[in-house]
Short mmCIF file of C-alpha atoms and ligand atoms in Angstrom, two decimals:
data_model
loop_
_atom_site.label_atom_id
_atom_site.label_comp_id
_atom_site.label_asym_id
_atom_site.label_seq_id
_atom_site.Cartn_x
_atom_site.Cartn_y
_atom_site.Cartn_z
CA UNK K 1 -73.10 -20.23 58.70
CA UNK K 2 -72.94 -17.35 61.15
CA UNK K 3 -69.96 -16.61 63.36
CA UNK K 4 -72.23 -17.43 66.28
CA UNK K 5 -72.15 -21.11 65.44
CA UNK K 6 -68.47 -21.21 66.30
CA UNK K 7 -69.15 -19.99 69.83
CA UNK K 8 -69.80 -22.54 72.57
CA UNK K 9 -73.58 -22.86 72.75
CA UNK K 10 -75.80 -24.08 75.54
CA UNK K 11 -77.53 -27.33 74.60
CA UNK K 12 -80.33 -26.30 72.24
CA UNK K 13 -83.75 -27.38 73.29
CA UNK K 14 -85.72 -29.42 70.80
CA UNK K 15 -87.99 -32.34 70.18
CA UNK K 16 -86.30 -35.72 69.64
CA UNK K 17 -87.60 -39.04 68.36
CA UNK K 18 -85.95 -41.97 70.12
CA UNK K 19 -86.15 -45.33 68.31
CA UNK K 20 -84.96 -48.58 69.92
CA UNK K 21 -86.49 -52.01 70.37
CA UNK K 22 -84.86 -52.48 73.80
CA UNK K 23 -86.91 -50.86 76.63
CA UNK K 24 -83.89 -50.60 78.96
CA UNK K 25 -81.83 -48.74 76.37
CA UNK K 26 -84.76 -46.49 75.52
CA UNK K 27 -85.09 -45.56 79.20
CA UNK K 28 -81.40 -44.86 79.60
CA UNK K 29 -81.22 -42.67 76.43
CA UNK K 30 -84.42 -40.92 77.46
CA UNK K 31 -82.71 -39.84 80.70
CA UNK K 32 -79.82 -38.38 78.69
CA UNK K 33 -82.27 -36.36 76.58
CA UNK K 34 -84.23 -35.19 79.62
CA UNK K 35 -81.12 -34.02 81.41
CA UNK K 36 -80.18 -31.89 78.40
CA UNK K 37 -83.56 -30.24 78.30
CA UNK K 38 -85.09 -32.04 75.33
CA UNK K 39 -88.62 -33.21 74.92
CA UNK K 40 -88.89 -36.59 73.24
CA UNK K 41 -91.12 -39.37 72.01
CA UNK K 42 -90.18 -43.03 71.86
CA UNK K 43 -90.88 -45.63 69.19
CA UNK K 44 -90.03 -49.30 69.51
CA UNK K 45 -89.71 -49.99 65.81
CA UNK K 46 -89.19 -48.25 62.48
CA UNK K 47 -92.85 -48.34 61.42
CA UNK K 48 -94.01 -46.62 64.63
CA UNK K 49 -91.18 -44.10 64.25
CA UNK K 50 -92.10 -43.35 60.65
CA UNK K 51 -95.72 -42.74 61.66
CA UNK K 52 -94.73 -40.40 64.49
CA UNK K 53 -92.48 -38.45 62.13
CA UNK K 54 -95.47 -37.82 59.89
CA UNK K 55 -97.51 -36.50 62.80
CA UNK K 56 -95.14 -34.38 64.91
CA UNK K 57 -92.41 -31.87 64.15
CA UNK K 58 -89.15 -33.39 65.40
CA UNK K 59 -85.71 -31.80 65.38
CA UNK K 60 -83.66 -35.01 65.37
CA UNK K 61 -84.01 -38.78 65.30
CA UNK K 62 -81.92 -41.01 67.59
CA UNK K 63 -82.22 -44.55 66.32
CA UNK K 64 -80.75 -47.96 66.93
CA UNK K 65 -79.52 -49.65 63.76
CA UNK K 66 -80.26 -53.27 64.60
CA UNK K 67 -83.97 -53.71 65.15
CA UNK K 68 -86.42 -56.45 64.17
CA UNK K 69 -88.22 -55.68 60.91
CA UNK K 70 -87.00 -52.51 59.23
CA UNK K 71 -83.63 -51.53 60.72
CA UNK K 72 -82.34 -48.03 61.51
CA UNK K 73 -80.75 -47.53 58.08
CA UNK K 74 -84.02 -48.71 56.49
CA UNK K 75 -85.90 -46.13 58.52
CA UNK K 76 -83.44 -43.46 57.42
CA UNK K 77 -83.94 -44.54 53.79
CA UNK K 78 -87.74 -44.36 54.16
CA UNK K 79 -87.56 -40.91 55.74
CA UNK K 80 -85.20 -39.55 53.06
CA UNK K 81 -87.47 -41.09 50.42
CA UNK K 82 -90.34 -39.02 51.76
CA UNK K 83 -88.26 -35.86 51.28
CA UNK K 84 -87.55 -35.33 55.00
CA UNK K 85 -83.95 -34.24 55.69
CA UNK K 86 -84.18 -34.47 59.52
CA UNK K 87 -80.75 -35.27 61.07
CA UNK K 88 -80.28 -38.87 62.27
CA UNK K 89 -78.05 -40.10 65.07
CA UNK K 90 -77.58 -43.82 64.42
CA UNK K 91 -76.19 -46.23 67.01
CA UNK K 92 -74.98 -49.75 66.62
CA UNK K 93 -73.23 -52.35 68.72
CA UNK K 94 -72.13 -54.34 65.67
CA UNK K 95 -70.70 -51.97 63.12
CA UNK K 96 -70.63 -53.15 59.51
CA UNK K 97 -68.85 -51.26 56.79
CA UNK K 98 -71.82 -51.58 54.44
CA UNK K 99 -74.23 -50.17 57.04
CA UNK K 100 -71.92 -47.25 57.84
CA UNK K 101 -71.49 -46.40 54.16
CA UNK K 102 -75.26 -46.58 53.54
CA UNK K 103 -75.89 -44.35 56.57
CA UNK K 104 -73.38 -41.76 55.38
CA UNK K 105 -74.75 -41.82 51.86
CA UNK K 106 -78.23 -41.20 53.23
CA UNK K 107 -76.89 -38.23 55.14
CA UNK K 108 -76.86 -39.51 58.72
CA UNK K 109 -75.49 -36.80 60.98
CA UNK K 110 -73.74 -39.15 63.42
CA UNK K 111 -72.89 -42.82 63.57
CA UNK K 112 -72.12 -43.93 67.13
CA UNK K 113 -70.79 -47.23 68.40
CA UNK K 114 -72.40 -48.81 71.43
CA UNK K 115 -71.70 -48.75 74.24
CA UNK K 116 -71.02 -45.02 73.99
CA UNK K 117 -70.28 -42.38 76.57
CA UNK K 118 -73.37 -40.54 77.72
CA UNK K 119 -71.64 -37.30 76.70
CA UNK K 120 -71.03 -38.59 73.19
CA UNK K 121 -74.73 -39.25 72.67
CA UNK K 122 -75.62 -35.86 74.18
CA UNK K 123 -73.12 -34.03 71.98
CA UNK K 124 -74.36 -35.85 68.87
CA UNK K 125 -77.99 -34.92 69.61
CA UNK K 126 -77.03 -31.31 70.36
CA UNK K 127 -75.30 -31.09 67.00
CA UNK K 128 -78.17 -32.74 65.14
CA UNK K 129 -80.76 -30.40 66.66
CA UNK K 130 -78.55 -27.38 66.02
CA UNK K 131 -78.34 -28.42 62.35
CA UNK K 132 -82.13 -28.53 62.18
CA UNK K 133 -82.45 -25.09 63.72
CA UNK K 134 -79.83 -23.66 61.41
CA UNK K 135 -81.51 -25.29 58.43
CA UNK K 136 -84.86 -23.82 59.45
CA UNK K 137 -83.34 -20.37 59.86
CA UNK K 138 -81.80 -20.50 56.39
CA UNK K 139 -85.01 -21.85 54.84
CA UNK K 140 -86.99 -19.03 56.45
CA UNK K 141 -84.52 -16.55 55.11
CA UNK K 142 -84.73 -18.05 51.60
CA UNK K 143 -88.54 -18.01 51.74
CA UNK K 144 -88.47 -14.33 52.68
CA UNK K 145 -86.08 -13.52 49.87
CA UNK K 146 -88.29 -15.40 47.40
CA UNK K 147 -91.41 -13.60 48.61
CA UNK K 148 -89.58 -10.30 48.25
CA UNK K 149 -88.59 -11.19 44.72
CA UNK K 150 -92.16 -12.20 43.83
CA UNK K 151 -93.42 -8.89 45.24
CA UNK K 152 -90.85 -7.11 43.08
CA UNK K 153 -92.03 -8.96 39.95
CA UNK K 154 -95.66 -8.08 40.72
CA UNK K 155 -94.71 -4.43 41.18
CA UNK K 156 -92.71 -4.43 37.95
CA UNK K 157 -95.73 -5.74 36.02
CA UNK K 158 -97.96 -3.13 37.66
CA UNK K 159 -95.46 -0.40 36.86
CA UNK K 160 -95.12 -1.55 33.24
CA UNK K 161 -98.88 -1.38 32.77
CA UNK K 162 -99.08 2.01 34.49
CA UNK K 163 -96.30 3.47 32.35
CA UNK K 164 -97.72 2.06 29.14
CA UNK K 165 -101.13 3.67 29.88
CA UNK K 166 -99.70 6.96 31.09
CA UNK K 167 -101.05 10.20 29.60
CA UNK K 168 -100.35 13.88 30.20
CA UNK K 169 -103.14 16.03 31.62
CA UNK K 170 -102.82 19.77 31.08
CA UNK K 171 -103.90 22.56 33.42
CA UNK K 172 -104.04 26.11 32.09
CA UNK K 173 -102.05 28.88 33.75
CA UNK K 174 -103.83 32.20 33.31
CA UNK K 175 -102.86 35.88 33.44
CA UNK K 176 -104.06 37.89 36.44
CA UNK K 177 -104.94 40.62 34.01
CA UNK K 178 -107.55 39.56 31.50
CA UNK K 179 -107.51 35.89 32.55
CA UNK K 180 -106.15 34.67 29.23
CA UNK K 181 -104.31 31.34 29.15
CA UNK K 182 -100.56 31.96 29.16
CA UNK K 183 -99.29 28.41 29.47
CA UNK K 184 -100.16 24.85 30.53
CA UNK K 185 -98.71 22.66 33.26
CA UNK K 186 -98.38 19.04 32.18
CA UNK K 187 -99.40 16.59 34.90
CA UNK K 188 -98.81 12.84 34.84
CA UNK K 189 -101.84 10.57 34.82
CA UNK K 190 -102.29 6.84 34.25
CA UNK K 191 -105.25 4.75 33.15
CA UNK K 192 -104.04 1.88 35.31
CA UNK K 193 -106.39 2.07 38.28
CA UNK K 194 -104.45 -0.33 40.49
CA UNK K 195 -101.64 2.13 41.11
CA UNK K 196 -103.76 4.74 42.89
CA UNK K 197 -102.79 8.12 41.46
CA UNK K 198 -99.73 10.03 40.24
CA UNK K 199 -97.98 10.25 43.62
CA UNK K 200 -98.34 6.49 44.16
CA UNK K 201 -97.01 5.92 40.65
CA UNK K 202 -93.92 7.98 41.41
CA UNK K 203 -93.39 6.12 44.68
CA UNK K 204 -93.75 2.79 42.90
CA UNK K 205 -91.28 3.85 40.19
CA UNK K 206 -88.88 5.02 42.88
CA UNK K 207 -89.11 1.67 44.69
CA UNK K 208 -88.49 -0.23 41.45
CA UNK K 209 -85.73 2.21 40.44
CA UNK K 210 -87.63 3.18 37.30
CA UNK K 211 -87.96 6.93 37.84
CA UNK K 212 -85.66 7.72 34.93
CA UNK K 213 -87.64 5.74 32.29
CA UNK K 214 -90.87 7.07 33.80
CA UNK K 215 -89.72 10.68 33.42
CA UNK K 216 -88.39 9.99 29.95
CA UNK K 217 -91.72 8.52 28.81
CA UNK K 218 -93.62 11.44 30.32
CA UNK K 219 -91.42 13.99 28.50
CA UNK K 220 -91.89 12.13 25.22
CA UNK K 221 -95.68 12.16 25.69
CA UNK K 222 -95.61 15.89 26.46
CA UNK K 223 -93.53 16.50 23.34
CA UNK K 224 -96.12 14.59 21.25
CA UNK K 225 -98.91 16.73 22.70
CA UNK K 226 -96.90 19.91 22.06
CA UNK K 227 -96.65 18.90 18.43
CA UNK K 228 -100.45 19.10 18.27
CA UNK K 229 -100.85 22.23 20.47
CA UNK K 230 -101.17 25.76 19.06
CA UNK K 231 -97.82 27.14 17.91
CA UNK K 232 -96.22 29.31 20.53
CA UNK K 233 -98.05 27.85 23.53
CA UNK K 234 -95.84 27.41 26.59
CA UNK K 235 -95.65 24.23 28.67
CA UNK K 236 -94.53 23.72 32.23
CA UNK K 237 -92.99 20.29 32.77
CA UNK K 238 -92.31 18.83 36.23
CA UNK K 239 -88.89 17.33 36.84
CA UNK K 240 -88.02 14.88 39.56
CA UNK K 241 -84.50 15.25 40.94
CA UNK K 242 -83.78 11.79 39.42
CA UNK K 243 -84.54 13.20 35.95
CA UNK K 244 -81.39 15.31 36.36
CA UNK K 245 -79.40 12.05 36.18
CA UNK K 246 -80.91 11.16 32.79
CA UNK K 247 -78.71 12.05 29.79
CA UNK K 248 -81.90 12.15 27.68
CA UNK K 249 -82.91 15.36 29.46
CA UNK K 250 -79.74 17.04 28.20
CA UNK K 251 -79.81 15.47 24.74
CA UNK K 252 -80.52 18.02 21.98
CA UNK K 253 -82.06 15.16 19.96
CA UNK K 254 -84.53 14.19 22.74
CA UNK K 255 -88.20 14.76 21.82
CA UNK K 256 -88.77 17.56 24.33
CA UNK K 257 -85.53 19.38 23.45
CA UNK K 258 -87.03 20.21 20.05
CA UNK K 259 -89.58 22.41 21.87
CA UNK K 260 -87.15 23.73 24.51
CA UNK K 261 -87.86 27.40 23.86
CA UNK K 262 -91.51 26.77 24.74
CA UNK K 263 -90.79 24.59 27.76
CA UNK K 264 -90.36 25.68 31.37
CA UNK K 265 -88.85 22.93 33.52
CA UNK K 266 -90.29 22.94 37.03
CA UNK K 267 -87.82 21.95 39.68
CA UNK K 268 -89.39 21.24 43.00
CA UNK K 269 -87.53 22.02 46.18
CA UNK K 270 -89.46 19.18 47.78
CA UNK K 271 -87.33 16.46 46.27
CA UNK K 272 -83.72 16.55 47.37
CA UNK K 273 -81.65 18.31 44.76
CA UNK K 274 -77.99 17.58 44.08
CA UNK K 275 -75.55 19.96 45.72
CA UNK K 276 -74.99 23.37 44.13
CA UNK K 277 -71.69 22.49 42.45
CA UNK K 278 -73.39 19.57 40.67
CA UNK K 279 -76.57 21.48 39.92
CA UNK K 280 -75.00 24.62 38.42
CA UNK K 281 -73.58 23.00 35.25
CA UNK K 282 -76.83 21.05 34.76
CA UNK K 283 -78.83 24.24 34.92
CA UNK K 284 -76.44 25.89 32.49
CA UNK K 285 -76.74 22.94 30.08
CA UNK K 286 -80.55 23.06 30.19
CA UNK K 287 -80.56 26.81 29.53
CA UNK K 288 -78.11 26.28 26.66
CA UNK K 289 -80.70 23.96 25.11
CA UNK K 290 -83.24 26.79 25.39
CA UNK K 291 -85.23 25.58 28.38
CA UNK K 292 -86.39 28.02 31.01
CA UNK K 293 -86.70 27.08 34.67
CA UNK K 294 -89.28 27.40 37.41
CA UNK K 295 -88.93 26.77 41.12
CA UNK K 296 -92.01 24.69 41.96
CA UNK K 297 -93.89 24.49 45.26
CA UNK K 298 -92.01 27.40 46.82
CA UNK K 299 -92.95 27.57 50.47
CA UNK K 300 -93.67 23.86 50.83
CA UNK K 301 -90.27 22.23 51.14
CA UNK K 302 -87.25 22.33 53.38
CA UNK K 303 -84.74 23.92 51.01
CA UNK K 304 -86.51 27.23 51.38
CA UNK K 305 -85.27 30.18 49.42
CA UNK K 306 -81.85 28.79 48.51
CA UNK K 307 -83.23 27.26 45.31
CA UNK K 308 -84.09 30.80 44.13
CA UNK K 309 -80.45 31.79 44.50
CA UNK K 310 -79.07 28.61 42.95
CA UNK K 311 -81.45 28.28 39.99
CA UNK K 312 -82.25 31.97 39.37
CA UNK K 313 -85.48 30.80 37.77
CA UNK K 314 -87.49 32.65 35.16
CA UNK K 315 -90.66 31.56 36.96
CA UNK K 316 -91.49 31.05 40.64
CA UNK K 317 -94.50 28.92 41.54
CA UNK K 318 -95.91 29.58 44.99
CA UNK K 319 -97.18 26.46 46.72
CA UNK K 320 -100.93 26.08 47.22
CA UNK K 321 -100.30 25.95 50.98
CA UNK K 322 -99.16 29.57 50.85
CA UNK K 323 -102.20 30.52 48.77
CA UNK K 324 -105.01 28.73 50.61
CA UNK K 325 -107.15 31.27 52.49
CA UNK K 326 -104.81 34.17 51.67
CA UNK K 327 -107.79 36.55 51.49
CA UNK K 328 -108.32 36.08 55.24
CA UNK K 329 -104.70 35.86 56.39
CA UNK K 330 -102.48 38.97 56.69
CA UNK K 331 -99.35 36.82 57.23
CA UNK K 332 -99.83 34.94 53.94
CA UNK K 333 -100.62 38.27 52.26
CA UNK K 334 -97.33 39.81 53.43
CA UNK K 335 -95.33 36.69 52.50
CA UNK K 336 -96.75 36.55 48.98
CA UNK K 337 -96.33 40.31 48.51
CA UNK K 338 -92.68 40.00 49.57
CA UNK K 339 -91.99 37.08 47.21
CA UNK K 340 -93.78 38.85 44.35
CA UNK K 341 -91.63 41.97 44.97
CA UNK K 342 -88.50 39.86 44.97
CA UNK K 343 -89.48 38.25 41.66
CA UNK K 344 -90.26 41.61 40.07
CA UNK K 345 -86.77 42.85 40.97
CA UNK K 346 -85.23 39.63 39.62
CA UNK K 347 -87.28 39.74 36.45
CA UNK K 348 -89.01 36.45 37.29
CA UNK K 349 -92.71 35.76 36.83
CA UNK K 350 -94.68 34.70 39.92
CA UNK K 351 -97.32 32.03 39.54
CA UNK K 352 -99.75 31.27 42.36
CA UNK K 353 -100.77 27.59 42.41
CA UNK K 354 -103.92 26.00 43.75
CA UNK K 355 -106.19 29.03 43.45
CA UNK K 356 -109.67 27.83 44.31
CA UNK K 357 -111.77 30.91 45.10
CA UNK K 358 -112.45 34.33 43.62
CA UNK K 359 -111.43 35.87 46.97
CA UNK K 360 -108.03 34.19 46.79
CA UNK K 361 -107.66 35.36 43.20
CA UNK K 362 -108.36 39.02 44.17
CA UNK K 363 -105.95 38.85 47.12
CA UNK K 364 -103.23 37.42 44.85
CA UNK K 365 -103.74 40.02 42.13
CA UNK K 366 -103.54 42.77 44.77
CA UNK K 367 -100.19 41.32 45.99
CA UNK K 368 -98.70 41.31 42.50
CA UNK K 369 -98.98 37.70 41.32
CA UNK K 370 -98.74 37.88 37.55
CA UNK K 371 -100.03 34.41 36.69
CA UNK K 372 -102.50 32.13 38.41
CA UNK K 373 -103.29 28.42 38.31
CA UNK K 374 -105.94 26.36 40.06
CA UNK K 375 -109.34 24.71 40.02
CA UNK K 376 -110.97 28.17 39.97
CA UNK K 377 -109.86 28.46 36.34
CA UNK K 378 -109.60 24.87 35.15
CA UNK K 379 -108.82 21.37 36.31
CA UNK K 380 -106.11 19.33 34.62
CA UNK K 381 -107.72 17.63 31.60
CA UNK K 382 -106.81 15.75 28.45
CA UNK K 383 -105.94 18.49 25.98
CA UNK K 384 -104.09 18.17 22.65
CA UNK K 385 -104.91 14.45 22.50
CA UNK K 386 -104.29 12.60 19.25
O1 G V 401 -96.48 19.94 42.81
P1 G V 401 -97.32 20.47 41.67
O2 G V 401 -97.57 21.93 41.78
O3 G V 401 -96.78 20.10 40.33
O4 G V 401 -98.72 19.74 41.86
C1 G V 401 -99.82 20.05 41.09
C2 G V 401 -100.97 19.20 41.61
O5 G V 401 -101.94 20.05 42.21
C3 G V 401 -101.67 18.43 40.51
O6 G V 401 -101.84 17.09 40.92
C4 G V 401 -102.99 19.14 40.34
O7 G V 401 -104.01 18.20 39.99
C5 G V 401 -103.23 19.74 41.69
N1 G V 401 -103.99 20.99 41.62
C6 G V 401 -104.01 21.87 40.60
N2 G V 401 -104.81 22.92 40.89
C7 G V 401 -105.31 22.70 42.13
C8 G V 401 -106.20 23.41 42.99
O8 G V 401 -106.71 24.49 42.68
N3 G V 401 -106.48 22.85 44.19
C9 G V 401 -105.93 21.68 44.60
N4 G V 401 -106.28 21.22 45.80
N5 G V 401 -105.09 20.98 43.81
C10 G V 401 -104.78 21.47 42.59
MN1 MN V 402 -95.71 21.56 39.32
#
């Protein structure tokens, strides 16, 4: 199997069953086993051997062929009949063609002629035990692979049920001035309770390599809801970087493309984006369809401000982490003021996410955030349902 098996190995240790009706021979073979570091049990006939095999885990059987009652080949036949594939080393002083053929057909590992060299017996036992260990290793590996596959099937069923009960929640985005609803962010939800929330659903889909169909389904559901929403209302739709690999996103006939002029695609800098040279034509294609773009979660990821330069988004969403407690934090105030200034110059609209208190709202308005989103105004809920 492995390249290791071709290297010279030290005698493997193991547990051997020694079967012979002659006490002197048993004693002499037992010494051979002891010297090679094996533990062993002895049986003086096939019935006793068969019983021991049912009670203890052996790695090999060393058995005489000619014994009163059931002979060594008979024992081998019994053991194979019970589904046990343990390697046998059979020994005989009176070889018969029929016996040798039977032994081989029953999968005996070695067939030795007595009297044999001590080394020949030792080498045969070493090989038999090594086969058992190798067999066990492979079986363990197969069992692991099967368990992994079963886990995968379970996860696929879970994912199927989560995707089929998915629904879009909508959270209003309001104007700083007047507080009127300007747009809605669509957020993925599922009725399947086993999955444990939207983030867990995305992780599960990622593990099962189903992010593309998940995103596709979500966009179709959002498009359905938009068909029922007031004309002219704007929707923010989250994209995963995987969605950028889906031709459906760029397909003018896709459900969401029909509403492109009212859709802002949120690209998060959290997920790893493709490199700029790959991203630029994608962005151009999406804009050609009529979509606008938002950088999502700005201030939360690793990519930092580069995504502003690469995407030149129409909207910039400031991460809740930048917003939380801004009314009491001069550093956050200066950062948000700076980003809001930048957006004004670029002609982009700043949206502060995760606004939870009236104090945060006032601090954000004072720093020039045009639009606001957060529990202070509304939680994500089922709007525009059929
Ligand atoms: O990464 P993105 O901005 O798309 O994440 C939006 C998530 O933030 C949603 O799961 C939504 O439920 C949650 N959310 C929306 N408003 C608030 C808020 O005011 N406070 C907190 N803690 N979470 C919010
Ligand atoms: Mn978002």
